[in-house]
GROMACS .gro file of C-alpha atoms in nm:
model
  409
    1UNK     CA    1   6.491  13.959  11.264
    2UNK     CA    2   6.506  13.756  10.940
    3UNK     CA    3   6.261  13.608  10.688
    4UNK     CA    4   6.238  13.290  10.897
    5UNK     CA    5   6.218  13.454  11.236
    6UNK     CA    6   6.460  13.596  11.493
    7UNK     CA    7   6.833  13.554  11.433
    8UNK     CA    8   7.143  13.612  11.645
    9UNK     CA    9   7.397  13.848  11.492
   10UNK     CA   10   7.629  13.886  11.783
   11UNK     CA   11   7.701  13.784  12.141
   12UNK     CA   12   7.885  13.964  12.416
   13UNK     CA   13   7.962  13.750  12.717
   14UNK     CA   14   8.164  13.843  13.024
   15UNK     CA   15   8.226  13.569  13.279
   16UNK     CA   16   7.985  13.320  13.120
   17UNK     CA   17   7.993  12.961  13.251
   18UNK     CA   18   7.899  12.657  13.036
   19UNK     CA   19   7.891  12.283  13.108
   20UNK     CA   20   7.886  12.046  12.812
   21UNK     CA   21   7.946  11.692  12.694
   22UNK     CA   22   8.105  11.556  12.376
   23UNK     CA   23   7.976  11.217  12.261
   24UNK     CA   24   7.940  11.039  11.927
   25UNK     CA   25   8.071  11.337  11.732
   26UNK     CA   26   7.830  11.588  11.893
   27UNK     CA   27   7.862  11.849  12.167
   28UNK     CA   28   7.569  11.905  12.402
   29UNK     CA   29   7.525  12.199  12.640
   30UNK     CA   30   7.209  12.075  12.811
   31UNK     CA   31   6.923  12.327  12.810
   32UNK     CA   32   7.102  12.538  12.550
   33UNK     CA   33   7.045  12.257  12.299
   34UNK     CA   34   6.679  12.371  12.270
   35UNK     CA   35   6.803  12.659  12.057
   36UNK     CA   36   6.911  12.403  11.797
   37UNK     CA   37   6.711  12.142  11.604
   38UNK     CA   38   6.658  11.848  11.847
   39UNK     CA   39   6.594  11.607  11.559
   40UNK     CA   40   6.908  11.698  11.368
   41UNK     CA   41   7.167  11.423  11.323
   42UNK     CA   42   7.423  11.669  11.192
   43UNK     CA   43   7.745  11.706  11.393
   44UNK     CA   44   7.816  12.019  11.594
   45UNK     CA   45   7.883  12.333  11.389
   46UNK     CA   46   8.018  12.665  11.506
   47UNK     CA   47   7.760  12.947  11.506
   48UNK     CA   48   7.790  13.212  11.236
   49UNK     CA   49   7.789  13.537  11.436
   50UNK     CA   50   8.018  13.788  11.601
   51UNK     CA   51   8.126  13.718  11.957
   52UNK     CA   52   8.308  13.912  12.222
   53UNK     CA   53   8.413  13.684  12.506
   54UNK     CA   54   8.578  13.784  12.831
   55UNK     CA   55   8.675  13.514  13.082
   56UNK     CA   56   8.428  13.265  12.932
   57UNK     CA   57   8.466  12.932  13.110
   58UNK     CA   58   8.364  12.592  12.974
   59UNK     CA   59   8.364  12.255  13.150
   60UNK     CA   60   8.350  11.978  12.888
   61UNK     CA   61   8.316  11.603  12.951
   62UNK     CA   62   8.472  11.396  12.669
   63UNK     CA   63   8.567  11.030  12.624
   64UNK     CA   64   8.930  11.130  12.676
   65UNK     CA   65   8.910  11.360  12.976
   66UNK     CA   66   8.713  11.614  13.178
   67UNK     CA   67   8.840  11.944  13.043
   68UNK     CA   68   8.827  12.296  13.182
   69UNK     CA   69   8.869  12.587  12.939
   70UNK     CA   70   8.892  12.966  12.966
   71UNK     CA   71   8.840  13.171  12.649
   72UNK     CA   72   8.873  13.542  12.575
   73UNK     CA   73   8.858  13.699  12.230
   74UNK     CA   74   8.667  13.877  11.955
   75UNK     CA   75   8.543  13.797  11.604
   76UNK     CA   76   8.312  13.581  11.396
   77UNK     CA   77   8.300  13.229  11.543
   78UNK     CA   78   8.320  13.068  11.199
   79UNK     CA   79   8.552  13.298  11.005
   80UNK     CA   80   8.759  13.549  11.197
   81UNK     CA   81   8.780  13.485  11.570
   82UNK     CA   82   9.104  13.575  11.750
   83UNK     CA   83   9.150  13.503  12.115
   84UNK     CA   84   9.336  13.342  12.401
   85UNK     CA   85   9.266  12.992  12.529
   86UNK     CA   86   9.370  12.809  12.844
   87UNK     CA   87   9.294  12.437  12.889
   88UNK     CA   88   9.354  12.226  13.198
   89UNK     CA   89   9.275  11.864  13.280
   90UNK     CA   90   9.407  11.643  13.561
   91UNK     CA   91   9.427  11.336  13.338
   92UNK     CA   92   9.411  11.283  12.962
   93UNK     CA   93   9.347  10.939  12.804
   94UNK     CA   94   9.404  10.884  12.432
   95UNK     CA   95   9.530  10.602  12.210
   96UNK     CA   96   9.619  10.377  12.504
   97UNK     CA   97   9.820  10.658  12.667
   98UNK     CA   98   9.763  10.858  12.986
   99UNK     CA   99   9.888  11.211  13.045
  100UNK     CA  100   9.874  11.374  13.389
  101UNK     CA  101   9.838  11.743  13.478
  102UNK     CA  102   9.781  11.846  13.117
  103UNK     CA  103   9.755  12.214  13.029
  104UNK     CA  104   9.760  12.442  12.726
  105UNK     CA  105   9.796  12.818  12.711
  106UNK     CA  106   9.809  12.994  12.378
  107UNK     CA  107   9.625  13.156  12.090
  108UNK     CA  108   9.289  13.046  11.954
  109UNK     CA  109   9.205  13.139  11.597
  110UNK     CA  110   8.907  13.034  11.389
  111UNK     CA  111   8.925  13.042  11.011
  112UNK     CA  112   8.690  12.859  10.770
  113UNK     CA  113   8.510  12.703  11.069
  114UNK     CA  114   8.835  12.544  11.184
  115UNK     CA  115   8.963  12.625  11.534
  116UNK     CA  116   9.341  12.659  11.536
  117UNK     CA  117   9.556  12.627  11.848
  118UNK     CA  118   9.897  12.793  11.863
  119UNK     CA  119  10.105  12.750  12.177
  120UNK     CA  120  10.256  12.499  12.421
  121UNK     CA  121  10.078  12.199  12.573
  122UNK     CA  122  10.249  12.039  12.871
  123UNK     CA  123  10.214  11.726  13.081
  124UNK     CA  124  10.367  11.624  13.410
  125UNK     CA  125  10.407  11.270  13.277
  126UNK     CA  126  10.301  11.064  12.976
  127UNK     CA  127  10.260  10.686  13.000
  128UNK     CA  128  10.163  10.449  12.717
  129UNK     CA  129  10.128  10.103  12.872
  130UNK     CA  130  10.069   9.902  12.554
  131UNK     CA  131  10.367  10.059  12.379
  132UNK     CA  132  10.575  10.053  12.701
  133UNK     CA  133  10.652  10.426  12.666
  134UNK     CA  134  10.694  10.687  12.938
  135UNK     CA  135  10.808  11.051  12.929
  136UNK     CA  136  10.865  11.304  13.208
  137UNK     CA  137  10.751  11.664  13.161
  138UNK     CA  138  10.690  11.648  12.785
  139UNK     CA  139  10.611  11.977  12.610
  140UNK     CA  140  10.423  11.991  12.280
  141UNK     CA  141  10.442  12.316  12.082
  142UNK     CA  142  10.130  12.319  11.865
  143UNK     CA  143  10.027  12.502  11.551
  144UNK     CA  144   9.730  12.287  11.459
  145UNK     CA  145   9.372  12.313  11.341
  146UNK     CA  146   9.081  12.078  11.398
  147UNK     CA  147   8.745  12.066  11.223
  148UNK     CA  148   8.439  12.187  11.411
  149UNK     CA  149   8.312  11.827  11.445
  150UNK     CA  150   8.654  11.723  11.588
  151UNK     CA  151   8.684  11.463  11.312
  152UNK     CA  152   8.972  11.606  11.106
  153UNK     CA  153   9.299  11.773  11.199
  154UNK     CA  154   9.608  11.921  11.040
  155UNK     CA  155   9.911  12.120  11.142
  156UNK     CA  156  10.253  12.080  11.295
  157UNK     CA  157  10.386  11.998  11.638
  158UNK     CA  158  10.719  11.998  11.816
  159UNK     CA  159  10.769  11.760  12.109
  160UNK     CA  160  11.042  11.811  12.368
  161UNK     CA  161  11.107  11.589  12.669
  162UNK     CA  162  11.407  11.575  12.903
  163UNK     CA  163  11.379  11.197  12.940
  164UNK     CA  164  11.192  10.913  12.769
  165UNK     CA  165  11.182  10.535  12.820
  166UNK     CA  166  11.054  10.286  12.562
  167UNK     CA  167  11.061   9.905  12.570
  168UNK     CA  168  11.369   9.891  12.792
  169UNK     CA  169  11.548  10.180  12.618
  170UNK     CA  170  11.603  10.520  12.774
  171UNK     CA  171  11.681  10.848  12.601
  172UNK     CA  172  11.758  11.203  12.706
  173UNK     CA  173  11.674  11.537  12.546
  174UNK     CA  174  11.413  11.412  12.297
  175UNK     CA  175  11.335  11.648  12.009
  176UNK     CA  176  11.058  11.549  11.770
  177UNK     CA  177  10.895  11.761  11.498
  178UNK     CA  178  10.594  11.648  11.295
  179UNK     CA  179  10.363  11.771  11.022
  180UNK     CA  180  10.028  11.591  11.003
  181UNK     CA  181   9.689  11.594  10.834
  182UNK     CA  182   9.400  11.349  10.846
  183UNK     CA  183   9.142  11.169  11.054
  184UNK     CA  184   9.131  10.890  11.312
  185UNK     CA  185   9.108  10.641  11.025
  186UNK     CA  186   9.417  10.780  10.847
  187UNK     CA  187   9.656  11.060  10.934
  188UNK     CA  188   9.940  11.141  10.695
  189UNK     CA  189  10.256  11.258  10.868
  190UNK     CA  190  10.620  11.352  10.833
  191UNK     CA  191  10.843  11.317  11.139
  192UNK     CA  192  11.201  11.399  11.234
  193UNK     CA  193  11.336  11.307  11.577
  194UNK     CA  194  11.663  11.306  11.769
  195UNK     CA  195  11.795  11.229  12.116
  196UNK     CA  196  12.127  11.334  12.268
  197UNK     CA  197  12.194  11.016  12.463
  198UNK     CA  198  12.032  10.673  12.474
  199UNK     CA  199  12.093  10.350  12.661
  200UNK     CA  200  11.973   9.995  12.717
  201UNK     CA  201  12.090   9.692  12.911
  202UNK     CA  202  12.347   9.586  12.649
  203UNK     CA  203  12.421   9.906  12.456
  204UNK     CA  204  12.433  10.285  12.474
  205UNK     CA  205  12.508  10.581  12.251
  206UNK     CA  206  12.572  10.954  12.236
  207UNK     CA  207  12.278  11.019  12.006
  208UNK     CA  208  12.019  10.886  11.763
  209UNK     CA  209  11.831  11.034  11.468
  210UNK     CA  210  11.511  10.930  11.292
  211UNK     CA  211  11.313  11.058  10.995
  212UNK     CA  212  10.999  10.903  10.846
  213UNK     CA  213  10.697  10.970  10.627
  214UNK     CA  214  10.376  10.774  10.588
  215UNK     CA  215  10.039  10.738  10.757
  216UNK     CA  216   9.892  10.599  11.079
  217UNK     CA  217   9.536  10.529  11.184
  218UNK     CA  218   9.276  10.281  11.292
  219UNK     CA  219   9.284  10.113  10.949
  220UNK     CA  220   9.659  10.046  10.971
  221UNK     CA  221  10.002  10.207  10.955
  222UNK     CA  222  10.258  10.245  10.674
  223UNK     CA  223  10.580  10.444  10.720
  224UNK     CA  224  10.927  10.445  10.571
  225UNK     CA  225  11.235  10.641  10.666
  226UNK     CA  226  11.592  10.643  10.793
  227UNK     CA  227  11.744  10.573  11.134
  228UNK     CA  228  12.093  10.643  11.266
  229UNK     CA  229  12.281  10.566  11.588
  230UNK     CA  230  12.568  10.803  11.676
  231UNK     CA  231  12.887  10.717  11.870
  232UNK     CA  232  12.741  10.397  12.010
  233UNK     CA  233  12.886  10.098  12.194
  234UNK     CA  234  12.779   9.764  12.333
  235UNK     CA  235  12.822   9.701  12.704
  236UNK     CA  236  13.165   9.638  12.852
  237UNK     CA  237  13.038   9.300  12.980
  238UNK     CA  238  12.954   9.186  12.626
  239UNK     CA  239  13.291   9.303  12.494
  240UNK     CA  240  13.464   9.116  12.777
  241UNK     CA  241  13.279   8.798  12.679
  242UNK     CA  242  13.401   8.840  12.321
  243UNK     CA  243  13.761   8.875  12.442
  244UNK     CA  244  13.731   8.564  12.659
  245UNK     CA  245  13.595   8.367  12.364
  246UNK     CA  246  13.902   8.461  12.160
  247UNK     CA  247  14.135   8.368  12.443
  248UNK     CA  248  13.965   8.030  12.469
  249UNK     CA  249  14.121   7.930  12.135
  250UNK     CA  250  14.477   7.963  12.272
  251UNK     CA  251  14.695   7.659  12.202
  252UNK     CA  252  14.521   7.576  11.876
  253UNK     CA  253  14.643   7.661  11.523
  254UNK     CA  254  14.377   7.931  11.498
  255UNK     CA  255  14.453   8.071  11.846
  256UNK     CA  256  14.635   8.386  11.717
  257UNK     CA  257  14.358   8.441  11.462
  258UNK     CA  258  14.083   8.408  11.723
  259UNK     CA  259  14.263   8.639  11.964
  260UNK     CA  260  14.311   8.908  11.697
  261UNK     CA  261  13.955   8.878  11.568
  262UNK     CA  262  13.811   8.899  11.921
  263UNK     CA  263  14.017   9.208  12.005
  264UNK     CA  264  13.917   9.368  11.675
  265UNK     CA  265  13.548   9.289  11.731
  266UNK     CA  266  13.555   9.424  12.089
  267UNK     CA  267  13.726   9.740  11.967
  268UNK     CA  268  13.479   9.785  11.680
  269UNK     CA  269  13.182   9.747  11.913
  270UNK     CA  270  13.327  10.003  12.153
  271UNK     CA  271  13.265  10.299  11.922
  272UNK     CA  272  13.048  10.274  11.611
  273UNK     CA  273  12.785  10.456  11.408
  274UNK     CA  274  12.501  10.262  11.245
  275UNK     CA  275  12.245  10.368  10.987
  276UNK     CA  276  11.966  10.203  10.791
  277UNK     CA  277  11.664  10.275  10.576
  278UNK     CA  278  11.345  10.103  10.692
  279UNK     CA  279  10.978  10.049  10.618
  280UNK     CA  280  10.693   9.933  10.844
  281UNK     CA  281  10.348   9.819  10.731
  282UNK     CA  282  10.081   9.700  10.975
  283UNK     CA  283   9.714   9.635  11.019
  284UNK     CA  284   9.508   9.475  11.293
  285UNK     CA  285   9.636   9.125  11.210
  286UNK     CA  286   9.996   9.158  11.092
  287UNK     CA  287  10.312   9.371  11.100
  288UNK     CA  288  10.581   9.376  10.831
  289UNK     CA  289  10.927   9.533  10.864
  290UNK     CA  290  11.206   9.580  10.609
  291UNK     CA  291  11.559   9.721  10.637
  292UNK     CA  292  11.791   9.824  10.354
  293UNK     CA  293  12.118  10.010  10.294
  294UNK     CA  294  12.250   9.908  10.636
  295UNK     CA  295  12.590  10.049  10.732
  296UNK     CA  296  12.785  10.006  11.055
  297UNK     CA  297  13.111  10.204  11.074
  298UNK     CA  298  13.348  10.184  11.370
  299UNK     CA  299  13.616  10.421  11.490
  300UNK     CA  300  13.851  10.123  11.470
  301UNK     CA  301  13.814  10.117  11.091
  302UNK     CA  302  13.578   9.820  11.075
  303UNK     CA  303  13.287   9.854  10.831
  304UNK     CA  304  12.979   9.633  10.781
  305UNK     CA  305  12.756   9.722  10.485
  306UNK     CA  306  12.470   9.572  10.292
  307UNK     CA  307  12.463   9.593   9.913
  308UNK     CA  308  12.238   9.836   9.724
  309UNK     CA  309  11.986   9.560   9.649
  310UNK     CA  310  12.008   9.387   9.985
  311UNK     CA  311  11.700   9.354  10.204
  312UNK     CA  312  11.618   9.216  10.547
  313UNK     CA  313  11.246   9.158  10.602
  314UNK     CA  314  11.042   9.030  10.895
  315UNK     CA  315  10.669   8.970  10.935
  316UNK     CA  316  10.453   8.892  11.238
  317UNK     CA  317  10.116   8.744  11.148
  318UNK     CA  318   9.885   8.603  11.416
  319UNK     CA  319  10.179   8.559  11.652
  320UNK     CA  320  10.399   8.376  11.400
  321UNK     CA  321  10.730   8.536  11.301
  322UNK     CA  322  10.883   8.483  10.957
  323UNK     CA  323  11.183   8.659  10.806
  324UNK     CA  324  11.357   8.678  10.472
  325UNK     CA  325  11.695   8.803  10.349
  326UNK     CA  326  11.815   8.882  10.002
  327UNK     CA  327  12.137   9.038   9.877
  328UNK     CA  328  12.507   9.091   9.949
  329UNK     CA  329  12.682   9.194  10.271
  330UNK     CA  330  13.046   9.285  10.334
  331UNK     CA  331  13.270   9.314  10.643
  332UNK     CA  332  13.622   9.456  10.635
  333UNK     CA  333  13.879   9.670  10.817
  334UNK     CA  334  13.972   9.726  11.178
  335UNK     CA  335  14.169   9.400  11.208
  336UNK     CA  336  13.864   9.184  11.135
  337UNK     CA  337  13.852   8.916  10.864
  338UNK     CA  338  13.743   9.042  10.524
  339UNK     CA  339  13.412   8.868  10.455
  340UNK     CA  340  13.156   8.890  10.178
  341UNK     CA  341  12.823   8.709  10.182
  342UNK     CA  342  12.527   8.678   9.948
  343UNK     CA  343  12.235   8.492  10.105
  344UNK     CA  344  11.874   8.448  10.005
  345UNK     CA  345  11.621   8.326  10.260
  346UNK     CA  346  11.261   8.269  10.156
  347UNK     CA  347  10.964   8.311  10.390
  348UNK     CA  348  10.935   7.930  10.414
  349UNK     CA  349  11.286   7.917  10.564
  350UNK     CA  350  11.471   7.785  10.259
  351UNK     CA  351  11.821   7.931  10.236
  352UNK     CA  352  12.069   7.952   9.951
  353UNK     CA  353  12.392   8.151   9.956
  354UNK     CA  354  12.763   8.167   9.995
  355UNK     CA  355  13.029   8.323  10.219
  356UNK     CA  356  13.379   8.418  10.108
  357UNK     CA  357  13.678   8.517  10.325
  358UNK     CA  358  14.010   8.665  10.215
  359UNK     CA  359  14.322   8.508  10.372
  360UNK     CA  360  14.337   8.615  10.738
  361UNK     CA  361  14.680   8.643  10.902
  362UNK     CA  362  14.783   8.703  11.265
  363UNK     CA  363  15.073   8.597  11.492
  364UNK     CA  364  15.222   8.348  11.247
  365UNK     CA  365  14.884   8.188  11.171
  366UNK     CA  366  14.688   8.204  10.847
  367UNK     CA  367  14.339   8.094  10.745
  368UNK     CA  368  14.210   8.099  10.387
  369UNK     CA  369  13.871   7.969  10.280
  370UNK     CA  370  13.720   7.894   9.943
  371UNK     CA  371  13.363   8.003   9.886
  372UNK     CA  372  13.148   7.849  10.160
  373UNK     CA  373  12.820   7.721  10.015
  374UNK     CA  374  12.523   7.741  10.252
  375UNK     CA  375  12.179   7.586  10.209
  376UNK     CA  376  11.879   7.527  10.432
  377UNK     CA  377  11.571   7.316  10.374
  378UNK     CA  378  11.328   7.526  10.574
  379UNK     CA  379  11.289   7.282  10.863
  380UNK     CA  380  11.565   7.447  11.069
  381UNK     CA  381  11.849   7.233  10.933
  382UNK     CA  382  12.138   7.383  10.734
  383UNK     CA  383  12.423   7.244  10.526
  384UNK     CA  384  12.756   7.409  10.448
  385UNK     CA  385  13.055   7.301  10.242
  386UNK     CA  386  13.396   7.448  10.153
  387UNK     CA  387  13.771   7.392  10.183
  388UNK     CA  388  14.013   7.582  10.406
  389UNK     CA  389  14.391   7.622  10.411
  390UNK     CA  390  14.538   7.659  10.759
  391UNK     CA  391  14.878   7.743  10.900
  392UNK     CA  392  14.949   7.798  11.269
  393UNK     CA  393  15.125   7.689  11.588
  394UNK     CA  394  15.043   7.359  11.764
  395UNK     CA  395  15.227   7.298  12.091
  396UNK     CA  396  15.601   7.315  12.015
  397UNK     CA  397  15.545   7.278  11.640
  398UNK     CA  398  15.310   7.411  11.379
  399UNK     CA  399  15.074   7.318  11.099
  400UNK     CA  400  15.183   7.453  10.761
  401UNK     CA  401  14.946   7.505  10.465
  402UNK     CA  402  14.713   7.220  10.561
  403UNK     CA  403  14.422   7.179  10.316
  404UNK     CA  404  14.111   7.065  10.502
  405UNK     CA  405  13.754   6.998  10.391
  406UNK     CA  406  13.489   7.194  10.576
  407UNK     CA  407  13.136   7.061  10.569
  408UNK     CA  408  12.854   6.987  10.805
  409UNK     CA  409  12.492   7.036  10.890
   0.00000   0.00000   0.00000
C-alpha cells in the first residue's frame, strides 16, 4: 500500500495465458487494461515490479503477424529481468516481405526498460515480392534490443541462408552481418556480406563480397561501400559470340587484329575479379547511384581500371533515367589493345572526351590511332574524329602504313 493507494510490488505467475493486440504504438490486453489509465495517450510501458514467470503464454495480434510467445524468467520487468523466450508465427509480414514458419528461441533480458533478444530466429522461406528476393531456410542470429513502445531498436544480427535469389541472380551460402540502431524513419547500419557462389543468365562467379555503411528508413536511404566479384566469368555463349565477331573480320586488313582481340576478350571474360566503390541515395521520388575506383582484373593479364577521380553516376527520377561520367579509364594487358579514355558526360547528355590507343600488332597487321576526339550534343547524336595508320593483308597482297582519316557521327 502506498500514499496514493494499493501498489503491485511483485507478481508470480505459473501457466498464465494472455491475449493481446498491438495497434498504433499501444498494446491492449482487453479487460486487463482497466488496471491502467483508460484516458492515457502514452504508449505502452513495462511495469516496474518483480516478476517470476513460469510457462507464461501470450497470444499477440500485430499488424505484421499473429504471434504466440512462451516466457519463463525472474526479475524486475523494467531493470533486471532474465528469462527464456520462444516465439512462433505461421506467417510474418514486414516491409513488403513475407516469412513463413517463423520461430525464435533464446534469451530474454530487460535492462533500462529495453527488452533484449539473444538467440536464433528462423524461417522456412522468405519472399520479398517488390524487391524480387527469395531465401530458403534463412537463420538470423540476434543480439538486439527494442524499446518498450516498439518504436526504437539497436543491436547486431547475423543472417545465414543456404540459397538466395534476387532479381534474376542466385547465390549460395549467404553470410551477412549487421550492426544497426534507429527507428522506422531512420535506422543507421553497418553491413558486411559474402556468398560462396553466384550466378545469372549471362554470368557466374565463385564468390562475392559487400560492405556498406549508411542509413535506411521511410524517409529515404543513403549508403556507401565496396563490392567485389571473385573468380567470375561471363557465359560461354557470350564468349562464343565474341569469338565469332572476331572471325567475321577475316580477309580484311584488320582481320588478324580482330581475331586476336576477340580471343583476348573471350579469355579475359572467362576468369576475372571485379571491384568498385559505390554510393546509393534514394527517397520516395528518386534514386541516385555512383561508382568509383572500378577495377576489373583477369587471369589472362587484362586489366580495366578507372582513374582516382573517375565517376560513373546514374539517377532515376519519376521514371526517367539520366547518367553522367567523368574521369579517365584505362585498358591494357592480356593481348588486348592498350586504350586510355577520358570522357565527361553531363546529365543533359552532352559528351566531351577522347580515346587513345597504342599501336596494336597481330599476325602481320598493325593499327595505330591518334587521339580520337568524341563529342555529343545531348540529343543522342555523337561525332568522332581522328586519323589511323593501318598495315595488314588484303587478298594476295597487303596494305602497308596507310594513313586514313577516321570521322563520323
